Amino acid sequence: MRPPGSRLRPGAVFFMLLAVALTALGVGLAMVDQVGEAIIGKRQREVAEAARDYFVAFAHEEGIAPLARALDLRERTDPGGAFRYALYAADGRLLGGARLAPADDLPAQGAARLRISSEGRASPWRVLVQPLSTGGTLVVYEDIGERLAFRRALVASAAVSLIAAIGAVLLAALWFNRLLLNRMETLAATAGRIAGGDLSARTETHPKGDVFDRLGEAMNGMLDRIEELMTGMRSVTDSLAHDLRSPLTRMRADLARALDPQVAEPQRLDAIEQAHGEADRALSTLSALMDIARAEAGLSRDMMAPLDLAALVAEVGELFGPVIEDAGQTFVPPAPRPPLVIGGHELILRQAVGNLLHNAAHHAGPGAVVRLALEEAGGRVRIVVSDTGPGIPPEHRGRVRERFVRLDEARSRPGGGLGLAIAAACAKLHGGALELEDAHPGLRAVIDLAAPSRTPS
């Protein structure tokens, strides 16, 4: 159980997504600001340094006076540019160029950032000061106010774009979260109905769906299996209550007769023997039901091991051959063949084949021919028991494979109606099925095994 308050509500999901979105926005803007400033600043410094180097070379070649006249000319022709230049004498007098700041406000050499008033407004400037070997000092002014304005515009546009993108992602995330919650609520509702006792509840799925549809299909398959097992359990308990009542009642009556002091000793021993027989029949029925339940639930797979199916079928045939002959029938054993090794459950296979031969001996009638064969085809193995008796009507062949089902003509004979059920459970455990076919005349019972065979070399 989830502790109180731990449920993930839509409001909590919204605030979590909002926090993530704001964090992403902040990081994104910081990166845009820093990266943009770094790129622009580097470019502007390169321009300022290139201009400085050019004017330094001009001063060395032409002299200070021509440089001052050139800077005055430039100032008159382009007074409002982003870059402006000035030449100062050693005593601080302005020799030429832009009159922006007194020499005392400038650094001795190198770059600095100043706030300078120009044309009635104060704005930040970056200055690059370079003393000349020919005398005087060259100053390169860069108006970074426009650069800062561009930087703010860049950050603002990036913010708008990021907010729009994050808003779209946020809406998509909320929609997807709602979709996930709805799909999970559907699965939870189905599980709740199952917990409430409705074993027929199933999750709605779509043929070409998503991972939740695949999860729903797996869940429905699991529920089908659970319902099948629960139905089988109810069938077993109902059948036990019905079919064990008679032998237990007879056993109780026999024991009561044996306890009667007025009964002679021979009759007392006969009553005890009959009670013993009833107990054996009840235990045999219980054992068979346990074998069927383990096989159908797949619990017997831990006892699967390689075995020679050809030898197993031949041994069971040798064991039941005399029983069939005693019933006045002819037994045709399987043809000799090389070893056929499969992965199987030896005890259940022996019991299943024995049950089919036992049924043939009891129901085929005198004069019938009973055949046991082992076939291989298409990577599958088939154990076939056929007889020339009256067979089973087609409308009853599906029903007789169920537990405790006995046809009317068989009710006068001993048996619990579990032989074919055990054979069907055995086939299912090995990935196959029990098939009942018409032998023309008689019945052909086939245990079809999906286990691939491998004949040793």
Coordinates of C-alpha atoms in Angstrom, one line a residue:
M1 CA 0.0 0.0 0.0
R2 CA 1.2 3.5 -0.8
P3 CA 1.6 5.7 2.4
P4 CA -1.0 8.5 2.9
G5 CA -0.2 11.6 1.0
S6 CA 2.2 9.9 -1.4
R7 CA -0.2 9.9 -4.4
L8 CA 1.0 11.9 -7.3
R9 CA -1.7 14.4 -8.0
P10 CA -2.1 16.5 -11.2
G11 CA -1.4 19.7 -9.3
A12 CA 1.8 18.4 -7.9
V13 CA 2.8 17.3 -11.4
F14 CA 2.1 20.8 -12.7
F15 CA 4.3 22.5 -10.2
M16 CA 7.1 20.0 -10.7
L17 CA 6.9 20.6 -14.5
L18 CA 6.7 24.4 -13.8
A19 CA 9.8 24.3 -11.7
V20 CA 11.7 22.3 -14.3
A21 CA 10.5 24.8 -17.0
L22 CA 11.7 27.8 -15.0
T23 CA 15.0 26.2 -14.3
A24 CA 15.4 25.4 -18.0
L25 CA 14.4 29.0 -18.9
G26 CA 16.9 30.5 -16.5
V27 CA 19.7 28.2 -17.7
G28 CA 18.8 28.9 -21.3
L29 CA 18.8 32.7 -20.9
A30 CA 22.1 32.6 -19.0
M31 CA 23.7 30.6 -21.7
V32 CA 22.3 32.9 -24.5
D33 CA 23.5 36.0 -22.6
Q34 CA 26.9 34.7 -21.8
V35 CA 27.6 33.1 -25.1
G36 CA 26.2 36.0 -27.1
E37 CA 28.2 38.5 -25.0
A38 CA 31.3 36.5 -25.4
I39 CA 31.0 36.3 -29.2
I40 CA 30.2 40.0 -29.6
G41 CA 32.8 41.2 -27.1
K42 CA 35.5 39.2 -28.8
R43 CA 34.6 40.6 -32.2
Q44 CA 34.6 44.2 -30.9
R45 CA 37.9 43.8 -29.1
E46 CA 39.4 42.5 -32.3
V47 CA 38.1 45.5 -34.2
A48 CA 39.4 47.9 -31.6
E49 CA 42.8 46.2 -31.5
A50 CA 43.0 46.2 -35.3
A51 CA 42.3 50.0 -35.4
R52 CA 44.9 50.6 -32.7
D53 CA 47.5 48.7 -34.6
Y54 CA 46.7 50.5 -37.8
F55 CA 47.0 54.0 -36.2
V56 CA 50.2 53.0 -34.4
A57 CA 51.7 52.0 -37.7
F58 CA 50.4 55.2 -39.3
A59 CA 52.1 57.3 -36.5
H60 CA 55.4 55.5 -37.0
E61 CA 55.4 56.0 -40.8
E62 CA 53.7 59.5 -41.1
G63 CA 54.3 61.1 -37.7
I64 CA 52.1 62.5 -34.9
A65 CA 50.9 65.6 -36.7
P66 CA 49.5 63.7 -39.8
L67 CA 47.8 61.2 -37.4
A68 CA 46.1 64.0 -35.5
R69 CA 44.8 65.6 -38.8
A70 CA 43.6 62.2 -40.0
L71 CA 41.7 61.6 -36.7
D72 CA 40.2 65.1 -36.9
L73 CA 39.0 64.4 -40.4
R74 CA 37.5 61.1 -39.4
E75 CA 35.7 62.8 -36.5
R76 CA 34.2 65.4 -38.7
T77 CA 33.1 62.9 -41.4
D78 CA 31.8 60.2 -39.0
P79 CA 31.1 61.7 -35.6
G80 CA 28.5 59.2 -34.4
G81 CA 30.2 55.9 -35.0
A82 CA 30.5 53.0 -32.5
F83 CA 34.3 53.5 -32.6
R84 CA 35.9 56.9 -32.1
Y85 CA 39.5 57.9 -31.8
A86 CA 41.7 60.5 -30.1
L87 CA 45.4 61.5 -29.9
Y88 CA 46.7 63.2 -26.7
A89 CA 50.0 64.9 -26.2
A90 CA 52.3 64.0 -23.3
D91 CA 51.0 66.9 -21.2
G92 CA 47.4 65.8 -21.7
R93 CA 46.4 68.1 -24.5
L94 CA 44.0 66.8 -27.2
L95 CA 46.0 66.9 -30.5
G96 CA 43.2 65.4 -32.7
G97 CA 40.1 63.2 -32.8
A98 CA 37.1 62.9 -30.5
R99 CA 36.8 65.1 -27.5
L100 CA 35.1 62.7 -25.1
A101 CA 37.1 62.5 -21.9
P102 CA 40.0 64.4 -20.4
A103 CA 43.4 62.7 -20.3
D104 CA 43.3 62.6 -16.5
D105 CA 40.3 60.2 -16.6
L106 CA 42.0 57.7 -18.9
P107 CA 44.2 54.8 -17.7
A108 CA 47.9 55.0 -18.4
Q109 CA 47.8 52.0 -20.8
G110 CA 45.5 49.2 -21.6
A111 CA 41.7 48.7 -21.6
A112 CA 39.2 50.3 -19.2
R113 CA 35.5 50.9 -18.9
L114 CA 34.2 54.5 -18.4
R115 CA 30.9 56.3 -18.3
I116 CA 31.1 59.2 -20.6
S117 CA 28.5 61.9 -21.4
S118 CA 28.2 62.6 -25.1
E119 CA 25.6 64.6 -26.9
G120 CA 23.6 65.1 -23.7
R121 CA 23.4 61.5 -22.6
A122 CA 25.7 59.3 -20.5
S123 CA 26.5 55.9 -21.7
P124 CA 29.2 53.3 -21.0
W125 CA 32.3 53.3 -23.1
R126 CA 35.2 51.0 -23.4
V127 CA 38.6 52.6 -23.9
L128 CA 41.8 51.1 -25.2
V129 CA 44.9 53.4 -24.4
Q130 CA 48.2 52.9 -26.3
P131 CA 51.2 55.2 -25.7
L132 CA 53.2 55.9 -28.9
S133 CA 57.0 55.6 -29.1
T134 CA 56.9 58.7 -31.3
G135 CA 55.3 60.7 -28.5
G136 CA 51.7 61.1 -27.4
T137 CA 49.0 58.6 -26.5
L138 CA 46.4 57.0 -28.9
V139 CA 42.9 56.3 -27.4
V140 CA 40.3 54.0 -29.1
Y141 CA 36.8 54.7 -27.8
E142 CA 34.1 52.0 -28.2
D143 CA 30.5 52.9 -27.4
I144 CA 29.2 49.8 -25.7
G145 CA 25.7 51.2 -25.0
E146 CA 24.4 50.0 -28.3
R147 CA 26.0 46.7 -27.7
L148 CA 24.3 46.4 -24.4
A149 CA 21.0 47.3 -26.0
F150 CA 21.6 44.6 -28.6
R151 CA 22.4 42.2 -25.9
R152 CA 19.2 43.0 -24.0
A153 CA 17.2 42.6 -27.3
L154 CA 18.9 39.2 -27.9
V155 CA 18.1 38.0 -24.4
A156 CA 14.5 39.2 -24.7
S157 CA 14.0 37.5 -28.0
A158 CA 15.6 34.3 -26.6
A159 CA 13.3 34.6 -23.6
V160 CA 10.2 34.9 -25.7
S161 CA 11.3 31.9 -27.8
L162 CA 12.2 29.8 -24.8
I163 CA 9.0 30.7 -23.0
A164 CA 6.9 29.7 -26.1
A165 CA 8.8 26.5 -26.5
I166 CA 8.7 25.6 -22.8
G167 CA 5.0 26.5 -22.7
A168 CA 4.3 24.1 -25.6
V169 CA 6.4 21.4 -23.9
L170 CA 4.6 22.0 -20.6
L171 CA 1.2 21.7 -22.2
A172 CA 2.3 18.5 -24.0
A173 CA 3.7 17.1 -20.8
L174 CA 0.5 17.9 -18.9
W175 CA -1.5 16.3 -21.7
F176 CA 0.8 13.2 -21.7
N177 CA 0.6 13.0 -17.9
R178 CA -3.2 13.1 -18.1
L179 CA -3.1 10.4 -20.7
L180 CA -0.9 8.2 -18.6
L181 CA -3.0 8.7 -15.5
N182 CA -6.2 7.9 -17.5
R183 CA -4.6 4.7 -18.9
M184 CA -3.3 3.7 -15.5
E185 CA -6.7 4.4 -13.9
T186 CA -8.2 2.0 -16.4
L187 CA -5.8 -0.7 -15.5
A188 CA -6.3 0.0 -11.8
A189 CA -10.1 -0.1 -12.2
T190 CA -9.8 -3.5 -13.8
A191 CA -7.6 -4.7 -11.0
G192 CA -10.1 -3.3 -8.5
R193 CA -12.9 -5.2 -10.1
I194 CA -10.9 -8.4 -10.0
A195 CA -10.1 -7.8 -6.3
G196 CA -13.8 -7.3 -5.7
G197 CA -14.5 -10.8 -7.1
D198 CA -15.4 -10.0 -10.7
L199 CA -13.1 -12.5 -12.5
S200 CA -14.6 -11.6 -15.9
A201 CA -13.3 -8.0 -15.8
R202 CA -10.9 -7.2 -18.6
T203 CA -9.0 -4.1 -19.8
E204 CA -10.1 -2.6 -23.1
T205 CA -7.3 -2.7 -25.6
H206 CA -6.8 -1.7 -29.2
P207 CA -5.3 -4.0 -31.9
K208 CA -2.6 -1.4 -33.0
G209 CA -2.1 0.3 -29.6
D210 CA 0.8 1.5 -27.5
V211 CA 2.7 0.0 -24.6
F212 CA -0.3 0.3 -22.4
D213 CA -2.3 -1.8 -24.8
R214 CA 0.4 -4.4 -24.7
L215 CA 0.3 -4.2 -21.0
G216 CA -3.4 -4.5 -21.0
E217 CA -3.2 -7.6 -23.3
A218 CA -0.7 -9.2 -21.0
M219 CA -2.9 -8.4 -18.0
N220 CA -5.9 -9.8 -19.8
G221 CA -4.0 -13.0 -20.6
M222 CA -3.0 -13.3 -17.0
L223 CA -6.6 -12.8 -15.9
D224 CA -7.8 -15.4 -18.4
R225 CA -5.3 -17.8 -16.9
I226 CA -6.4 -16.9 -13.4
E227 CA -10.0 -17.3 -14.3
E228 CA -9.2 -20.7 -15.9
L229 CA -7.4 -21.9 -12.8
M230 CA -10.2 -20.6 -10.5
T231 CA -12.8 -22.3 -12.6
G232 CA -10.8 -25.4 -12.6
M233 CA -10.5 -25.2 -8.8
R234 CA -14.2 -24.8 -8.4
S235 CA -14.8 -27.7 -10.8
V236 CA -12.4 -29.9 -8.8
T237 CA -14.0 -29.0 -5.4
D238 CA -17.5 -29.5 -6.8
S239 CA -16.5 -32.8 -8.4
L240 CA -14.7 -33.9 -5.2
A241 CA -17.8 -33.2 -3.2
H242 CA -19.9 -35.1 -5.6
D243 CA -17.7 -38.1 -6.5
L244 CA -16.0 -38.7 -3.2
R245 CA -19.3 -38.6 -1.2
S246 CA -20.3 -42.1 -2.5
P247 CA -17.0 -44.0 -1.7
L248 CA -16.6 -42.3 1.6
T249 CA -20.3 -43.1 2.5
R250 CA -19.8 -46.7 1.5
M251 CA -16.5 -46.9 3.4
R252 CA -18.2 -45.5 6.5
A253 CA -21.0 -48.0 6.2
D254 CA -18.5 -50.9 5.7
L255 CA -16.6 -49.8 8.8
A256 CA -19.8 -49.4 10.8
R257 CA -20.7 -53.0 9.8
A258 CA -17.3 -54.2 10.8
L259 CA -17.6 -52.6 14.2
D260 CA -21.0 -54.3 14.9
P261 CA -20.4 -56.9 17.6
Q262 CA -23.2 -59.1 16.2
V263 CA -21.4 -59.6 12.8
A264 CA -19.5 -62.8 12.3
E265 CA -15.8 -62.7 11.7
P266 CA -15.8 -63.6 8.0
Q267 CA -18.4 -60.8 7.3
R268 CA -16.3 -58.4 9.5
L269 CA -13.2 -59.1 7.4
D270 CA -15.1 -58.7 4.2
A271 CA -16.5 -55.3 5.4
I272 CA -12.9 -54.2 6.3
E273 CA -11.6 -55.3 2.9
Q274 CA -14.4 -53.4 1.1
A275 CA -13.7 -50.3 3.2
H276 CA -10.0 -50.6 2.3
G277 CA -10.9 -50.8 -1.4
E278 CA -13.1 -47.7 -1.1
A279 CA -10.2 -45.8 0.6
D280 CA -7.8 -46.9 -2.2
R281 CA -10.3 -45.6 -4.8
A282 CA -10.7 -42.2 -3.0
L283 CA -6.9 -41.8 -2.7
S284 CA -6.4 -42.7 -6.4
T285 CA -9.0 -40.1 -7.3
L286 CA -7.2 -37.4 -5.1
S287 CA -3.8 -38.4 -6.6
A288 CA -5.1 -38.1 -10.1
L289 CA -6.7 -34.7 -9.4
M290 CA -3.4 -33.4 -8.0
D291 CA -1.5 -34.6 -11.0
I292 CA -4.0 -32.8 -13.3
A293 CA -3.9 -29.6 -11.3
R294 CA -0.1 -29.6 -11.2
A295 CA 0.1 -30.2 -14.9
E296 CA -2.5 -27.6 -15.9
A297 CA -0.9 -25.0 -13.6
G298 CA 2.6 -25.7 -15.0
L299 CA 4.0 -26.7 -11.6
S300 CA 5.3 -30.0 -13.0
R301 CA 7.7 -28.2 -15.3
D302 CA 10.5 -28.4 -12.7
M303 CA 10.5 -32.2 -13.3
M304 CA 11.0 -31.9 -17.0
A305 CA 14.1 -33.7 -18.2
P306 CA 15.5 -35.4 -21.3
L307 CA 14.0 -38.8 -21.8
D308 CA 13.8 -41.5 -24.5
L309 CA 10.1 -41.3 -25.5
A310 CA 10.4 -44.4 -27.8
A311 CA 11.6 -46.6 -24.9
L312 CA 8.9 -45.1 -22.6
V313 CA 6.1 -45.9 -25.0
A314 CA 7.4 -49.4 -25.6
E315 CA 7.6 -50.1 -21.8
V316 CA 4.1 -48.9 -21.2
G317 CA 2.9 -51.0 -24.1
E318 CA 4.6 -54.1 -22.6
L319 CA 3.0 -53.4 -19.2
F320 CA -0.6 -53.1 -20.6
G321 CA -0.3 -55.7 -23.3
P322 CA -1.4 -58.5 -21.0
V323 CA -4.3 -56.4 -19.6
I324 CA -5.6 -55.9 -23.2
E325 CA -5.2 -59.6 -24.0
D326 CA -7.1 -60.5 -20.9
A327 CA -10.0 -58.3 -22.1
G328 CA -10.2 -60.5 -25.2
Q329 CA -8.6 -58.0 -27.5
T330 CA -5.6 -58.0 -29.8
F331 CA -2.8 -55.6 -28.9
V332 CA -0.5 -54.3 -31.6
P333 CA 2.7 -52.8 -29.9
P334 CA 4.6 -49.9 -31.4
A335 CA 7.1 -50.7 -34.1
P336 CA 10.8 -50.8 -33.0
R337 CA 12.6 -47.6 -33.7
P338 CA 15.8 -45.7 -32.7
P339 CA 15.8 -43.6 -29.5
L340 CA 13.7 -40.5 -29.6
V341 CA 14.9 -38.0 -27.0
I342 CA 12.6 -35.2 -25.9
G343 CA 12.3 -32.9 -22.8
G344 CA 9.4 -34.3 -20.9
H345 CA 7.8 -35.3 -17.5
E346 CA 8.3 -39.0 -17.4
L347 CA 5.8 -39.9 -14.7
I348 CA 2.9 -38.0 -16.2
L349 CA 3.7 -39.3 -19.7
R350 CA 3.6 -42.9 -18.4
Q351 CA 0.3 -42.2 -16.6
A352 CA -1.2 -40.5 -19.7
V353 CA -0.3 -43.3 -22.1
G354 CA -1.4 -46.0 -19.6
N355 CA -4.7 -44.2 -19.1
L356 CA -5.4 -44.3 -22.9
L357 CA -4.5 -48.0 -23.1
H358 CA -6.6 -48.7 -20.0
N359 CA -9.6 -46.9 -21.5
A360 CA -9.2 -48.9 -24.7
A361 CA -9.1 -52.2 -22.8
H362 CA -12.3 -51.3 -20.8
H363 CA -14.4 -49.7 -23.6
A364 CA -13.3 -51.1 -26.9
G365 CA -15.0 -54.5 -26.1
P366 CA -14.0 -58.1 -26.9
G367 CA -12.5 -58.8 -30.3
A368 CA -11.3 -55.2 -30.7
V369 CA -7.8 -54.4 -32.0
V370 CA -5.8 -51.9 -29.9
R371 CA -2.8 -50.3 -31.5
L372 CA 0.0 -48.2 -29.9
A373 CA 2.2 -46.1 -32.1
L374 CA 4.7 -43.2 -32.0
E375 CA 4.8 -40.7 -34.8
E376 CA 7.0 -37.8 -35.8
A377 CA 6.0 -35.0 -38.2
G378 CA 6.9 -31.3 -38.6
G379 CA 9.0 -31.2 -35.5
R380 CA 6.2 -32.6 -33.3
V381 CA 5.8 -35.9 -31.6
R382 CA 2.5 -37.8 -31.5
I383 CA 1.6 -40.8 -29.2
V384 CA -1.3 -42.6 -30.8
V385 CA -3.6 -45.2 -29.2
S386 CA -6.4 -46.4 -31.5
D387 CA -8.9 -49.2 -31.2
T388 CA -11.7 -50.7 -33.3
G389 CA -14.3 -50.5 -30.7
P390 CA -17.5 -48.4 -30.7
G391 CA -15.6 -45.1 -30.2
I392 CA -17.0 -41.9 -28.9
P393 CA -19.7 -39.9 -30.7
P394 CA -18.4 -36.6 -32.1
E395 CA -20.7 -34.5 -30.0
H396 CA -19.1 -35.9 -26.8
R397 CA -15.4 -35.8 -27.7
G398 CA -14.8 -32.4 -26.3
R399 CA -16.7 -33.1 -23.1
V400 CA -15.1 -36.4 -22.2
R401 CA -11.7 -34.7 -21.7
E402 CA -13.1 -32.8 -18.7
R403 CA -12.8 -34.1 -15.1
F404 CA -15.2 -36.7 -13.9
V405 CA -17.1 -36.8 -17.2
R406 CA -18.3 -40.4 -18.0
L407 CA -20.7 -41.3 -20.7
D408 CA -23.9 -43.2 -19.8
E409 CA -22.7 -46.5 -21.1
A410 CA -19.5 -46.3 -19.0
R411 CA -21.1 -45.5 -15.7
S412 CA -21.7 -49.2 -15.0
R413 CA -18.0 -49.9 -15.1
P414 CA -15.5 -48.9 -12.4
G415 CA -13.5 -45.7 -12.9
G416 CA -13.5 -42.0 -11.9
G417 CA -13.7 -40.3 -15.3
L418 CA -10.2 -38.9 -15.0
G419 CA -8.2 -40.9 -17.5
L420 CA -8.7 -38.6 -20.5
A421 CA -8.5 -35.5 -18.3
I422 CA -5.0 -36.6 -17.2
A423 CA -4.0 -37.2 -20.8
A424 CA -5.2 -33.8 -21.8
A425 CA -3.3 -32.1 -18.9
C426 CA -0.2 -34.1 -19.9
A427 CA -0.4 -32.8 -23.5
K428 CA -1.0 -29.2 -22.3
L429 CA 2.1 -29.4 -20.0
H430 CA 4.2 -30.4 -23.0
G431 CA 2.8 -27.6 -25.2
G432 CA 0.4 -29.8 -27.1
A433 CA -3.2 -31.1 -26.9
L434 CA -5.2 -34.3 -26.7
E435 CA -7.0 -35.0 -29.9
L436 CA -9.8 -37.6 -30.2
E437 CA -10.5 -38.7 -33.8
D438 CA -12.6 -41.2 -35.6
A439 CA -10.6 -44.4 -36.4
H440 CA -13.3 -45.8 -38.8
P441 CA -14.3 -47.8 -36.8
G442 CA -13.3 -47.0 -33.2
L443 CA -11.5 -44.2 -31.5
R444 CA -8.0 -42.7 -32.3
A445 CA -6.6 -40.9 -29.2
V446 CA -3.6 -38.7 -30.0
I447 CA -1.3 -37.0 -27.5
D448 CA 0.3 -34.3 -29.6
L449 CA 3.5 -33.0 -28.1
A450 CA 5.1 -29.7 -29.1
A451 CA 8.5 -30.7 -27.6
P452 CA 11.0 -31.0 -30.4
S453 CA 12.7 -34.3 -30.6
R454 CA 16.4 -34.9 -31.1
T455 CA 17.6 -38.4 -32.1
P456 CA 21.1 -39.0 -30.7
S457 CA 23.7 -39.9 -33.3

